[in-house]
Amino acid sequence: MNTNVLVALKNLLESRNNKLLEIYGGSNRANNMGDALEYYIKDLFCNSLDEQDFDKKDRIYSEYLSYSGAKNNPPDFIVKKHIAVEVKKIQGLGFGNIALNSSYPKDYIYSNSKLITEACRTCEDEFGGWDKKDIVYAIGNIDSKQNKLKVLWLLYGNTYCADQQTYLRYKEVIKEGIEEISGVDFSETNELGKIHNVDPLKITELRIRGMWSIKHPMKVFSYLTKDYFKDDNFRAYVLMLKSDFNKIDDKYKEELNKYIDSGLLSMENVEIKNPNNPVKYVDAILYKTSF
C-alpha cells in the first residue's frame, strides 16, 4: 500500500477532527497527548483514523509501514520504500525551541547512523535495503486545556535542517577538545562521550550528552505565515521542496483539488532559504489549511 505526505493531508482534511483524546482517549495505548499525537500522525499516513480497534490498526500499519519506531531512537516510523517520519509534540501554543534531545536535526536519515536501531537499519532488507531516506518532521502544538491539536506542521527535513556534517563536526570538535585535557580517561559513545575515573577512587564517570534543540517552523518560516493569528481555529502547514513535490504521483495532488476549490486548502509556490546557504533560495511548495 502506498502513502505519502499528501495522503496524510487529504485524510486530515476529510476528518477535520483535531481532538486527540476524543479519538484515542478510550485506549490504554494512547494514554497521554504525546502518544496520541504519534498515533494520529500514523493514522493520517495509513488511512486508519476511523479504525477504533488498535489490534486492527496494527494490521493496517503493517500494510503501509516498514518500521514502527523505538522509544529512544529516531525515527518514529518509516513508510515502506518511502519517507521516515519524526513526531514532535509541543505543549501549549507557544513557538519556542523544540527539544530534539541527543538526536541532531536531520535533512535526511541514513542507514549507517549510530542513532538508529538495527531493526530500523534492516527494516527494508526484503526490498533490497536502504541507505538514505527523506525525513518528514510532524510538529504539533497541543492545547492541553481543550485537549486539541492546534497547529500541525508536516515539513521535509531538507527544507529545515542543514547537511548532517554541519552537526556532526561539533561532536568531533568537542571530543578532540576533551581528549586534549591532560589526565582525562575519555571514551567515545553514541552520544558525545564519557570520562572515566573522575575521582581519586576511580568510581565516578561523567556522561557527556548533546541536547539539541531547533527553532519552531513558525519562527523559521515566519515570512511564509504572516497571515497566522491566534484564534480557536486549527491550522496545518505542509512544506516540501519543489523537487520532492515533483516526485509525488499526480493523482495524489489531484485528490486535493476539491479542497483547494472549496477554499479549505491553499497551495503556494514559494521560495525558502537554503538551509546550507541562506543567501540562496530554493523553490518549494506550501499547503495551508485552517478550520
Rosetta silent file (secondary structure, phi, psi, omega in degrees, C-alpha in Angstrom):
SEQUENCE: MNTNVLVALKNLLESRNNKLLEIYGGSNRANNMGDALEYYIKDLFCNSLDEQDFDKKDRIYSEYLSYSGAKNNPPDFIVKKHIAVEVKKIQGLGFGNIALNSSYPKDYIYSNSKLITEACRTCEDEFGGWDKKDIVYAIGNIDSKQNKLKVLWLLYGNTYCADQQTYLRYKEVIKEGIEEISGVDFSETNELGKIHNVDPLKITELRIRGMWSIKHPMKVFSYLTKDYFKDDNFRAYVLMLKSDFNKIDDKYKEELNKYIDSGLLSMENVEIKNPNNPVKYVDAILYKTSF
SCORE:     score description
SCORE:     0.000 S_00000001
   1 L     0.000  136.433 -177.615    0.000    0.000    0.000 S_00000001
   2 L  -101.288  143.743  173.812    1.309    3.440   -0.941 S_00000001
   3 L  -153.074  165.242 -179.419    1.101    6.604    1.103 S_00000001
   4 L  -163.444 -176.537 -174.601    2.830    9.966    1.366 S_00000001
   5 H   -66.709  -26.885  177.880    2.522   13.382    2.962 S_00000001
   6 H   -74.774  -31.780  172.677   -0.276   14.428    0.562 S_00000001
   7 H   -63.386  -43.817  178.164   -2.312   11.373    1.582 S_00000001
   8 H   -59.922  -42.122  178.972   -1.835   12.447    5.200 S_00000001
   9 H   -64.745  -43.159  178.709   -3.036   15.952    4.319 S_00000001
  10 H   -60.187  -43.936  179.851   -6.089   14.588    2.491 S_00000001
  11 H   -65.301  -34.323  175.844   -7.025   12.425    5.488 S_00000001
  12 H   -63.063  -44.735 -178.007   -6.647   15.435    7.768 S_00000001
  13 H   -69.321  -34.463  179.007   -8.998   17.474    5.585 S_00000001
  14 H   -70.883  -38.821 -177.064  -11.549   14.668    5.358 S_00000001
  15 H   -77.407  -50.160 -175.245  -11.572   14.073    9.108 S_00000001
  16 L    50.241   38.186  177.246  -11.283   17.649   10.393 S_00000001
  17 L  -120.254  110.782 -179.430  -11.028   16.224   13.895 S_00000001
  18 L  -110.186   14.875  179.194   -8.189   17.645   15.975 S_00000001
  19 L   -91.376   90.894 -169.748   -9.494   16.450   19.370 S_00000001
  20 H   -62.654  -43.779 -178.080   -6.849   13.837   20.087 S_00000001
  21 H   -72.622  -22.098  173.697   -8.227   12.483   23.346 S_00000001
  22 H   -68.004  -35.459 -179.418  -11.684   12.251   21.781 S_00000001
  23 H   -78.311  -42.597 -169.908  -10.153    9.965   19.156 S_00000001
  24 H  -116.532    1.193 -171.900   -7.812    7.971   21.398 S_00000001
  25 L   -61.088  -25.769 -179.326   -8.990    8.651   24.959 S_00000001
  26 L   -83.695    0.768 -176.537  -10.550    5.208   25.428 S_00000001
  27 L  -101.473  140.954  174.600   -7.310    3.391   24.684 S_00000001
  28 L   -82.096   -3.537  176.252   -4.708    2.353   27.226 S_00000001
  29 L   -81.989  -45.554 -177.759   -2.094    2.662   24.467 S_00000001
  30 L  -101.515   68.086 -173.314   -2.511    6.377   23.840 S_00000001
  31 L   -93.615    9.379  170.714   -2.804    7.433   27.466 S_00000001
  32 L  -146.458  167.851 -173.417   -1.083   10.804   27.052 S_00000001
  33 H   -66.762  -31.109  178.270   -1.094   13.544   24.447 S_00000001
  34 H   -65.218  -46.843  176.945    2.348   12.640   23.116 S_00000001
  35 H   -63.375  -41.636 -179.248    1.331    9.059   22.379 S_00000001
  36 H   -61.657  -40.411  178.944   -1.984   10.260   20.973 S_00000001
  37 H   -63.712  -41.895 -179.597   -0.219   12.644   18.580 S_00000001
  38 H   -63.893  -41.999  176.386    2.061    9.879   17.316 S_00000001
  39 H   -64.099  -39.024 -179.758   -0.918    7.585   16.671 S_00000001
  40 H   -60.927  -45.431  179.933   -2.742   10.454   14.986 S_00000001
  41 H   -65.346  -42.404  176.169    0.143   11.072   12.579 S_00000001
  42 H   -59.130  -43.480 -178.752    0.427    7.345   11.821 S_00000001
  43 H   -66.019  -34.599  176.037   -3.307    7.206   11.171 S_00000001
  44 H   -61.519  -42.681 -179.332   -3.108   10.175    8.805 S_00000001
  45 H   -74.855  -30.577 -171.033   -0.498    8.374    6.740 S_00000001
  46 H  -103.647   12.191  177.338   -2.115    4.924    6.980 S_00000001
  47 L    56.346   37.754 -172.962   -5.764    5.817    6.253 S_00000001
  48 L  -124.098   20.895 -179.459   -6.736    4.411    9.660 S_00000001
  49 L   -60.903  -34.082 -174.958   -8.278    7.356   11.531 S_00000001
  50 L   -83.908   -8.915 -179.340  -11.707    5.713   11.579 S_00000001
  51 L   -84.021  119.942 -177.247  -10.451    2.391   12.959 S_00000001
  52 L   -90.512  -26.870 -177.700  -11.034    2.225   16.731 S_00000001
  53 L   -79.901  117.482 -174.990   -9.620   -1.258   17.382 S_00000001
  54 H   -69.895  -27.794  175.212   -5.878   -0.934   17.994 S_00000001
  55 H   -66.287  -37.968  176.649   -5.179   -4.541   17.007 S_00000001
  56 H   -71.363  -35.160  174.656   -6.785   -3.796   13.652 S_00000001
  57 H   -57.701  -45.475 -179.091   -4.809   -0.550   13.460 S_00000001
  58 H   -56.456  -40.395  178.351   -1.617   -2.567   13.850 S_00000001
  59 H   -63.049  -41.969  179.323   -2.644   -4.702   10.880 S_00000001
  60 H   -66.337  -43.263  178.200   -3.263   -1.603    8.794 S_00000001
  61 H   -55.915  -39.847 -176.977    0.069   -0.092    9.861 S_00000001
  62 H   -65.319  -21.064  177.697    1.840   -3.244    8.692 S_00000001
  63 H   -77.841  -28.840 -174.479    0.450   -2.661    5.199 S_00000001
  64 H  -105.958  -27.891 -171.147    1.897    0.856    4.964 S_00000001
  65 E  -110.609  145.686  173.926    4.916    0.939    7.264 S_00000001
  66 E  -100.329  -13.599 -179.033    8.203   -0.929    7.239 S_00000001
  67 E  -153.077  133.176 -174.115    9.208    0.265   10.722 S_00000001
  68 L  -107.874    7.989  171.326    7.037    1.391   13.633 S_00000001
  69 L    97.815  160.646  174.764    9.639    3.097   15.814 S_00000001
  70 E  -132.503  149.937 -169.402   11.570    2.613   19.066 S_00000001
  71 L   -56.535  -42.896 -171.635   11.103    4.637   22.238 S_00000001
  72 L  -115.411   16.274 -178.227   14.508    6.344   22.386 S_00000001
  73 E  -133.059  141.947  174.344   15.706    6.227   18.775 S_00000001
  74 L   -77.711  160.209  -10.825   14.710    8.095   15.630 S_00000001
  75 L   -86.700 -179.529  178.812   12.613    7.932   13.524 S_00000001
  76 L   -78.296  -29.183  169.767    9.113    7.329   14.902 S_00000001
  77 E  -166.054  164.186  178.337    8.144    5.332   11.823 S_00000001
  78 E  -126.824  129.635  173.127    9.102    4.621    8.218 S_00000001
  79 E   -78.683  134.350 -176.608    6.710    4.417    5.280 S_00000001
  80 L   -50.721  125.794  175.765    7.517    1.402    3.104 S_00000001
  81 L    52.616   31.259 -177.213   10.070    2.275    0.418 S_00000001
  82 L  -146.828 -131.739 -169.269    9.464    5.962    1.106 S_00000001
  83 L   -88.384  160.959  165.596    9.980    8.522    3.868 S_00000001
  84 E   -98.996  152.600 -178.641   10.840    8.406    7.562 S_00000001
  85 E  -130.614  131.827  177.086    8.684   10.429    9.971 S_00000001
  86 E  -119.364  123.648 -175.571    9.694   12.021   13.273 S_00000001
  87 E  -101.310  131.818  178.580    6.889   13.316   15.535 S_00000001
  88 E  -129.267  126.099 -179.538    7.445   16.218   17.930 S_00000001
  89 E  -103.238  133.668  173.605    4.864   17.427   20.453 S_00000001
  90 E  -116.997  123.566  179.244    4.835   20.958   21.886 S_00000001
  91 E   -81.072  122.405  179.953    2.652   21.541   24.916 S_00000001
  92 L    96.631 -179.242 -173.240    0.785   24.811   24.577 S_00000001
  93 L  -102.667   10.441  177.668    0.500   27.397   21.836 S_00000001
  94 L   -80.178  159.289 -178.380    3.975   28.905   22.115 S_00000001
  95 L  -117.525   46.043  175.944    6.559   28.611   19.376 S_00000001
  96 L   -75.589 -178.992 -178.143    9.695   28.184   21.454 S_00000001
  97 L   -61.298  147.581 -179.533   12.555   25.853   20.611 S_00000001
  98 E   -99.243  125.286 -179.457   11.750   22.183   20.019 S_00000001
  99 E   -74.741  125.485  175.795   13.747   19.681   22.069 S_00000001
 100 E  -107.523   -3.894 -178.503   15.460   17.042   19.933 S_00000001
 101 E    57.247 -130.344 -174.802   17.465   15.609   22.852 S_00000001
 102 L   -85.899    1.894 -178.094   20.511   13.656   21.634 S_00000001
 103 L   -98.018  109.181 -178.424   19.232   13.440   18.051 S_00000001
 104 L   -67.012  159.813  179.171   20.668   16.266   15.943 S_00000001
 105 L   -59.299  146.562 -173.539   18.494   17.896   13.226 S_00000001
 106 L  -128.821  124.850  169.511   18.245   15.828   10.055 S_00000001
 107 L   -79.812  -33.603  174.107   17.868   16.817    6.445 S_00000001
 108 E  -142.805  167.629  173.592   17.842   13.086    5.634 S_00000001
 109 E  -116.873  139.970 -174.083   18.221    9.907    7.653 S_00000001
 110 E  -117.871  143.471 -177.147   20.997    7.419    6.847 S_00000001
 111 L   -69.680  -18.486  179.031   21.124    3.688    7.478 S_00000001
 112 L   -91.450    7.930  179.225   24.694    3.947    8.819 S_00000001
 113 L   -66.387  139.312  176.991   23.653    6.361   11.578 S_00000001
 114 L   -75.764  -11.514 -176.054   24.642    5.294   15.092 S_00000001
 115 L   -84.223  -18.084 -176.614   21.393    6.763   16.403 S_00000001
 116 L   -94.793  160.988  179.681   19.037    4.258   14.754 S_00000001
 117 L   -83.232  164.408  176.352   18.297    0.695   15.826 S_00000001
 118 H   -64.631  -35.629  178.197   19.309   -2.435   13.951 S_00000001
 119 H   -61.924  -38.491  176.533   15.616   -3.131   13.333 S_00000001
 120 H   -67.286  -44.131 -177.532   15.334    0.248   11.615 S_00000001
 121 H   -60.558  -35.024 -174.104   18.506   -0.326    9.630 S_00000001
 122 L  -106.240   10.767 -170.969   17.261   -3.673    8.277 S_00000001
 123 L   -66.154  -18.860 -178.828   13.534   -2.911    8.019 S_00000001
 124 L  -121.648   26.412  177.738   13.550   -2.916    4.224 S_00000001
 125 H   -59.437  -31.824  179.597   16.028   -5.690    3.523 S_00000001
 126 H   -66.385  -19.590  177.934   13.208   -7.583    1.789 S_00000001
 127 H  -103.058   10.125 -178.392   13.071   -4.711   -0.725 S_00000001
 128 L   101.304    3.957  177.452   16.837   -4.534   -1.190 S_00000001
 129 L    81.956  178.099  178.257   17.602   -2.380    1.852 S_00000001
 130 L  -145.844  150.813  178.293   18.018    1.377    2.141 S_00000001
 131 L  -113.903  -38.717 -174.077   20.897    3.826    2.508 S_00000001
 132 E  -147.845  137.133  178.732   19.256    7.244    2.709 S_00000001
 133 E  -133.296  147.292  165.873   15.688    8.419    3.206 S_00000001
 134 E   -63.132  147.163  175.487   13.830   11.710    3.197 S_00000001
 135 E  -124.206  135.966  177.375   12.581   12.555    6.669 S_00000001
 136 E  -110.308  128.149  173.972    9.399   14.461    7.468 S_00000001
 137 E   -91.437  124.872  174.491    9.036   16.280   10.778 S_00000001
 138 E  -105.677  104.247 -171.970    5.480   16.212   12.154 S_00000001
 139 E  -113.731  116.971 -174.880    5.422   19.032   14.710 S_00000001
 140 E  -121.484  130.699  172.004    2.234   19.564   16.680 S_00000001
 141 E   -94.489  126.358 -175.227    1.206   22.231   19.194 S_00000001
 142 E  -115.386  128.839  173.311   -1.350   20.876   21.655 S_00000001
 143 E   -87.473  103.272 -174.310   -3.737   22.917   23.786 S_00000001
 144 L   -69.286  -25.384  179.335   -3.890   20.754   26.907 S_00000001
 145 L   -68.597  -38.438 -179.473   -6.854   22.668   28.349 S_00000001
 146 L   -98.601   -3.983 -176.199   -9.016   21.820   25.352 S_00000001
 147 L    54.424   41.474 -178.222   -7.206   18.538   24.545 S_00000001
 148 E  -121.909  145.321  166.444   -6.899   19.759   20.969 S_00000001
 149 E   -79.757  122.611 -173.559   -4.164   19.789   18.386 S_00000001
 150 E  -104.005  -36.354  179.683   -3.979   23.464   17.407 S_00000001
 151 E  -136.589  133.864  177.265   -1.075   23.736   14.963 S_00000001
 152 E  -133.307  127.990  171.111    0.490   20.990   12.842 S_00000001
 153 E  -111.320  133.027  167.298    3.485   21.197   10.552 S_00000001
 154 E  -119.203  103.197 -176.237    4.454   18.405    8.169 S_00000001
 155 E  -134.465  140.825  178.108    7.735   19.506    6.645 S_00000001
 156 E   -68.749  141.709 -179.485   10.582   17.723    4.959 S_00000001
 157 H   -58.920  -31.378 -177.419   13.874   17.845    6.836 S_00000001
 158 H   -76.167   -3.741  171.036   15.699   19.230    3.805 S_00000001
 159 H   -90.669  -10.368 -159.870   13.585   22.412    3.994 S_00000001
 160 L  -129.136  -34.183 -170.714   14.525   22.932    7.630 S_00000001
 161 L  -121.097  148.801  178.530   17.871   21.341    8.550 S_00000001
 162 L   -78.277  175.413  175.148   21.407   21.640    7.214 S_00000001
 163 L   -57.101  146.280 -174.894   23.598   18.812    5.951 S_00000001
 164 H   -58.096  -29.438 -179.176   24.428   16.271    8.672 S_00000001
 165 H   -64.703  -25.539  176.330   28.119   17.230    8.647 S_00000001
 166 H   -57.453  -39.042 -176.944   27.124   20.654    9.977 S_00000001
 167 H   -90.247  -38.550 -176.504   26.066   18.982   13.211 S_00000001
 168 H   -65.997  -29.617 -177.577   28.446   16.029   13.349 S_00000001
 169 H   -65.530  -27.102  177.683   31.530   18.232   13.208 S_00000001
 170 H   -66.797  -35.304  176.442   30.600   19.702   16.605 S_00000001
 171 H   -61.983  -42.223 -179.635   30.814   16.238   18.137 S_00000001
 172 H   -67.081  -40.741  179.350   34.314   15.855   16.737 S_00000001
 173 H   -62.456  -43.842  179.865   35.370   19.302   17.971 S_00000001
 174 H   -65.634  -44.471  179.193   34.080   18.535   21.486 S_00000001
 175 H   -59.220  -47.528 -178.714   35.685   15.090   21.500 S_00000001
 176 H   -64.322  -37.635  179.290   39.045   16.457   20.376 S_00000001
 177 H   -64.404  -40.921  179.561   38.876   19.242   22.957 S_00000001
 178 H   -68.197  -40.577 -178.463   38.241   16.805   25.802 S_00000001
 179 H   -64.101  -24.112  179.903   40.985   14.447   24.652 S_00000001
 180 L   -79.281  -11.537  178.379   43.472   17.316   24.829 S_00000001
 181 L   -74.534  125.519 -176.499   42.804   17.765   28.576 S_00000001
 182 L   -63.597  133.000  173.480   45.681   16.199   30.473 S_00000001
 183 L    81.752    8.889 -178.980   44.854   13.131   32.564 S_00000001
 184 L   -92.243  127.683  177.408   41.323   12.587   31.234 S_00000001
 185 E   -94.192   92.568 -171.593   40.273    8.978   30.574 S_00000001
 186 E  -105.023  140.222  171.786   37.863    9.573   27.682 S_00000001
 187 E  -132.920  145.020 -178.966   35.916    7.029   25.620 S_00000001
 188 L   -80.822  143.753  176.638   33.664    7.658   22.638 S_00000001
 189 L  -131.927 -178.628  176.696   29.973    6.713   22.811 S_00000001
 190 L   -70.324  -14.422  176.195   26.930    7.052   20.562 S_00000001
 191 L   -93.264 -117.584  176.732   26.294   10.396   22.276 S_00000001
 192 L  -103.775  -33.093  178.557   29.294   12.716   22.785 S_00000001
 193 E   153.781 -176.875 -179.304   31.429   10.598   25.040 S_00000001
 194 E  -145.348  138.520  175.035   32.230    9.519   28.571 S_00000001
 195 E  -107.539  125.488 -177.653   35.008   10.410   31.018 S_00000001
 196 E   -97.394  160.338  170.602   36.049    7.587   33.339 S_00000001
 197 L    54.353   50.821 -176.122   37.721    7.627   36.752 S_00000001
 198 L   -67.611  -36.703 -174.757   36.827   11.218   37.568 S_00000001
 199 L  -106.748  168.462 -177.236   37.607   10.944   41.304 S_00000001
 200 L   -56.931  -33.117  178.451   40.589    9.524   43.271 S_00000001
 201 L   -78.153   -6.900 -179.790   38.731    6.258   43.973 S_00000001
 202 L    57.294   43.780 -179.059   38.063    5.926   40.249 S_00000001
 203 L  -116.185    0.304 -175.409   34.408    5.165   40.890 S_00000001
 204 L  -117.796  138.828  176.172   32.739    8.084   39.080 S_00000001
 205 L  -122.477  148.234  177.148   32.029    8.571   35.388 S_00000001
 206 E  -112.818  114.418  178.124   30.876   11.685   33.547 S_00000001
 207 E   -89.214  127.613 -177.336   28.493   11.047   30.680 S_00000001
 208 E  -108.764  115.116 -173.017   28.606   13.783   28.047 S_00000001
 209 L  -127.048  132.325  175.144   25.402   14.061   26.094 S_00000001
 210 L   -76.292  137.702  176.130   24.330   16.528   23.448 S_00000001
 211 L  -120.726   91.499 -175.667   20.942   18.149   23.997 S_00000001
 212 E   -81.216  150.231  169.323   19.889   19.523   20.639 S_00000001
 213 E  -145.899  161.644 -177.724   17.002   21.878   20.014 S_00000001
 214 E  -142.614  148.869 -179.904   15.727   23.664   16.933 S_00000001
 215 L   -65.108  146.838  177.777   13.540   26.704   16.337 S_00000001
 216 L   -63.317  140.919  179.425    9.857   26.106   15.698 S_00000001
 217 H   -59.439  -24.303  176.171    8.962   26.241   11.984 S_00000001
 218 H   -62.610  -30.049  176.786    6.502   29.043   12.735 S_00000001
 219 H   -86.509  -42.027 -179.116    9.541   31.185   13.545 S_00000001
 220 H   -61.390  -40.674 -176.364   11.874   29.760   10.910 S_00000001
 221 L  -110.645   36.330 -179.695    9.274   30.302    8.179 S_00000001
 222 H   -59.986  -26.964  179.157    7.605   33.401    9.612 S_00000001
 223 H   -72.396   -9.768  176.672    7.989   35.027    6.192 S_00000001
 224 H  -103.678  -11.842 -173.011    5.572   32.361    4.847 S_00000001
 225 L  -123.922   37.514 -177.717    2.994   32.540    7.644 S_00000001
 226 L   -65.457  -18.278  179.985    2.366   36.258    8.034 S_00000001
 227 L   -86.034    1.071 -178.852   -1.388   35.611    7.909 S_00000001
 228 L   -72.723  136.077  169.642   -1.242   33.497   11.087 S_00000001
 229 L  -147.428  149.864 -176.352   -3.105   34.763   14.128 S_00000001
 230 L   -77.505  120.992  171.588   -4.152   33.009   17.313 S_00000001
 231 L  -147.850 -160.042 -176.389   -7.824   32.121   17.443 S_00000001
 232 L   -86.848   -0.946 -177.773   -9.816   28.957   18.060 S_00000001
 233 L   -76.895  151.950  169.191   -9.070   27.516   14.622 S_00000001
 234 L   -88.073  142.279  178.936   -6.795   24.588   13.905 S_00000001
 235 E  -131.315  140.713  177.509   -4.038   25.272   11.367 S_00000001
 236 E  -133.767  145.526 -179.901   -1.859   22.920    9.360 S_00000001
 237 E  -132.661  135.273  174.555    1.098   23.535    7.064 S_00000001
 238 E  -123.174  123.157 -175.312    2.797   21.124    4.669 S_00000001
 239 E  -129.581  130.278  176.979    6.153   22.229    3.256 S_00000001
 240 E  -150.513  155.730  174.389    8.413   20.442    0.791 S_00000001
 241 E   -64.160  149.344  178.197   10.949   21.296   -1.866 S_00000001
 242 H   -58.497  -36.009 -179.758    9.543   21.581   -5.380 S_00000001
 243 H   -64.275  -35.745  176.862   11.866   18.748   -6.410 S_00000001
 244 H   -74.915  -36.836  176.409   10.284   16.431   -3.822 S_00000001
 245 H   -59.806  -40.800 -177.942    6.786   17.560   -4.792 S_00000001
 246 L   -66.945  -19.807  179.230    7.524   16.657   -8.408 S_00000001
 247 L   -80.070  -16.548 -177.407    8.369   13.082   -7.374 S_00000001
 248 L   -83.092  135.404 -178.303    4.859   12.502   -5.975 S_00000001
 249 L   -56.598  137.985 -176.474    2.341   10.936   -8.346 S_00000001
 250 H   -58.868  -27.082 -176.849   -0.078   13.492   -9.810 S_00000001
 251 H   -62.403  -31.983  179.459   -3.119   11.513   -8.631 S_00000001
 252 H   -72.893  -31.749  176.775   -2.366   12.464   -5.021 S_00000001
 253 H   -70.898  -40.313 -178.407   -2.153   16.136   -5.974 S_00000001
 254 H   -66.025  -30.199  179.303   -5.420   15.948   -7.902 S_00000001
 255 L   -66.137  -17.803  179.581   -7.204   14.477   -4.860 S_00000001
 256 L   -91.156   -9.858 -173.996   -6.550   17.772   -3.061 S_00000001
 257 H   -60.804  -36.699 -177.867   -8.047   19.960   -5.791 S_00000001
 258 H   -65.365  -30.527  178.288  -11.592   19.817   -4.383 S_00000001
 259 H   -76.175  -32.959  175.276  -10.351   21.232   -1.080 S_00000001
 260 H   -68.057  -44.260 -179.396   -8.481   23.992   -2.899 S_00000001
 261 H   -62.879  -33.138 -178.425  -11.571   24.788   -4.993 S_00000001
 262 H   -81.078  -10.436 -179.234  -13.732   24.973   -1.850 S_00000001
 263 L    89.877   -1.100  179.760  -11.318   27.388   -0.154 S_00000001
 264 L   -73.959  -28.802 -175.431  -10.465   24.998    2.676 S_00000001
 265 E  -129.108  143.841  171.880   -6.907   24.487    1.391 S_00000001
 266 E  -122.982  148.660  175.909   -4.401   26.722   -0.356 S_00000001
 267 E  -127.002  128.505 -176.979   -1.307   25.714   -2.301 S_00000001
 268 E  -126.837  139.395  165.986    1.501   28.189   -2.934 S_00000001
 269 E   -84.308  119.711 -175.263    4.710   28.113   -4.911 S_00000001
 270 E  -129.087  167.375  171.219    7.198   29.722   -2.535 S_00000001
 271 E  -116.573  132.151  178.714   10.910   30.299   -2.161 S_00000001
 272 E  -121.436  158.015  179.448   12.628   29.298    1.074 S_00000001
 273 E   -68.832  135.384  175.746   16.142   29.875    2.338 S_00000001
 274 E   -65.900  120.038 -177.498   18.596   27.097    1.554 S_00000001
 275 L   -59.545  -21.866  179.467   19.423   25.567    4.980 S_00000001
 276 L   -93.891  -13.833 -179.006   23.049   25.137    3.890 S_00000001
 277 E  -158.857   84.009 -170.300   23.419   28.626    2.391 S_00000001
 278 E   -63.536  -10.954  176.137   20.697   31.082    3.482 S_00000001
 279 E   -78.166  -11.689  176.521   21.676   33.763    0.972 S_00000001
 280 E  -106.290  150.068 -179.210   20.347   31.433   -1.716 S_00000001
 281 E  -116.896  149.602  178.512   16.697   30.464   -2.124 S_00000001
 282 E  -125.270  151.125 -179.385   15.160   27.224   -3.343 S_00000001
 283 E   -74.408  137.765 -178.812   11.735   26.538   -4.829 S_00000001
 284 E  -144.962  166.593  176.607    9.224   24.906   -2.510 S_00000001
 285 E  -117.511  131.743  178.183    5.523   24.067   -2.194 S_00000001
 286 E  -123.694  121.476  170.365    3.472   25.176    0.809 S_00000001
 287 E  -100.036  141.147  177.399   -0.017   23.876    1.601 S_00000001
 288 E  -136.451  141.027  174.730   -2.047   25.692    4.269 S_00000001
 289 E  -143.995  154.791  177.727   -5.396   24.941    5.854 S_00000001
 290 E  -148.295  132.291  176.955   -7.460   26.320    8.731 S_00000001
 291 L  -155.871    0.000    0.000  -10.711   25.049   10.188 S_00000001
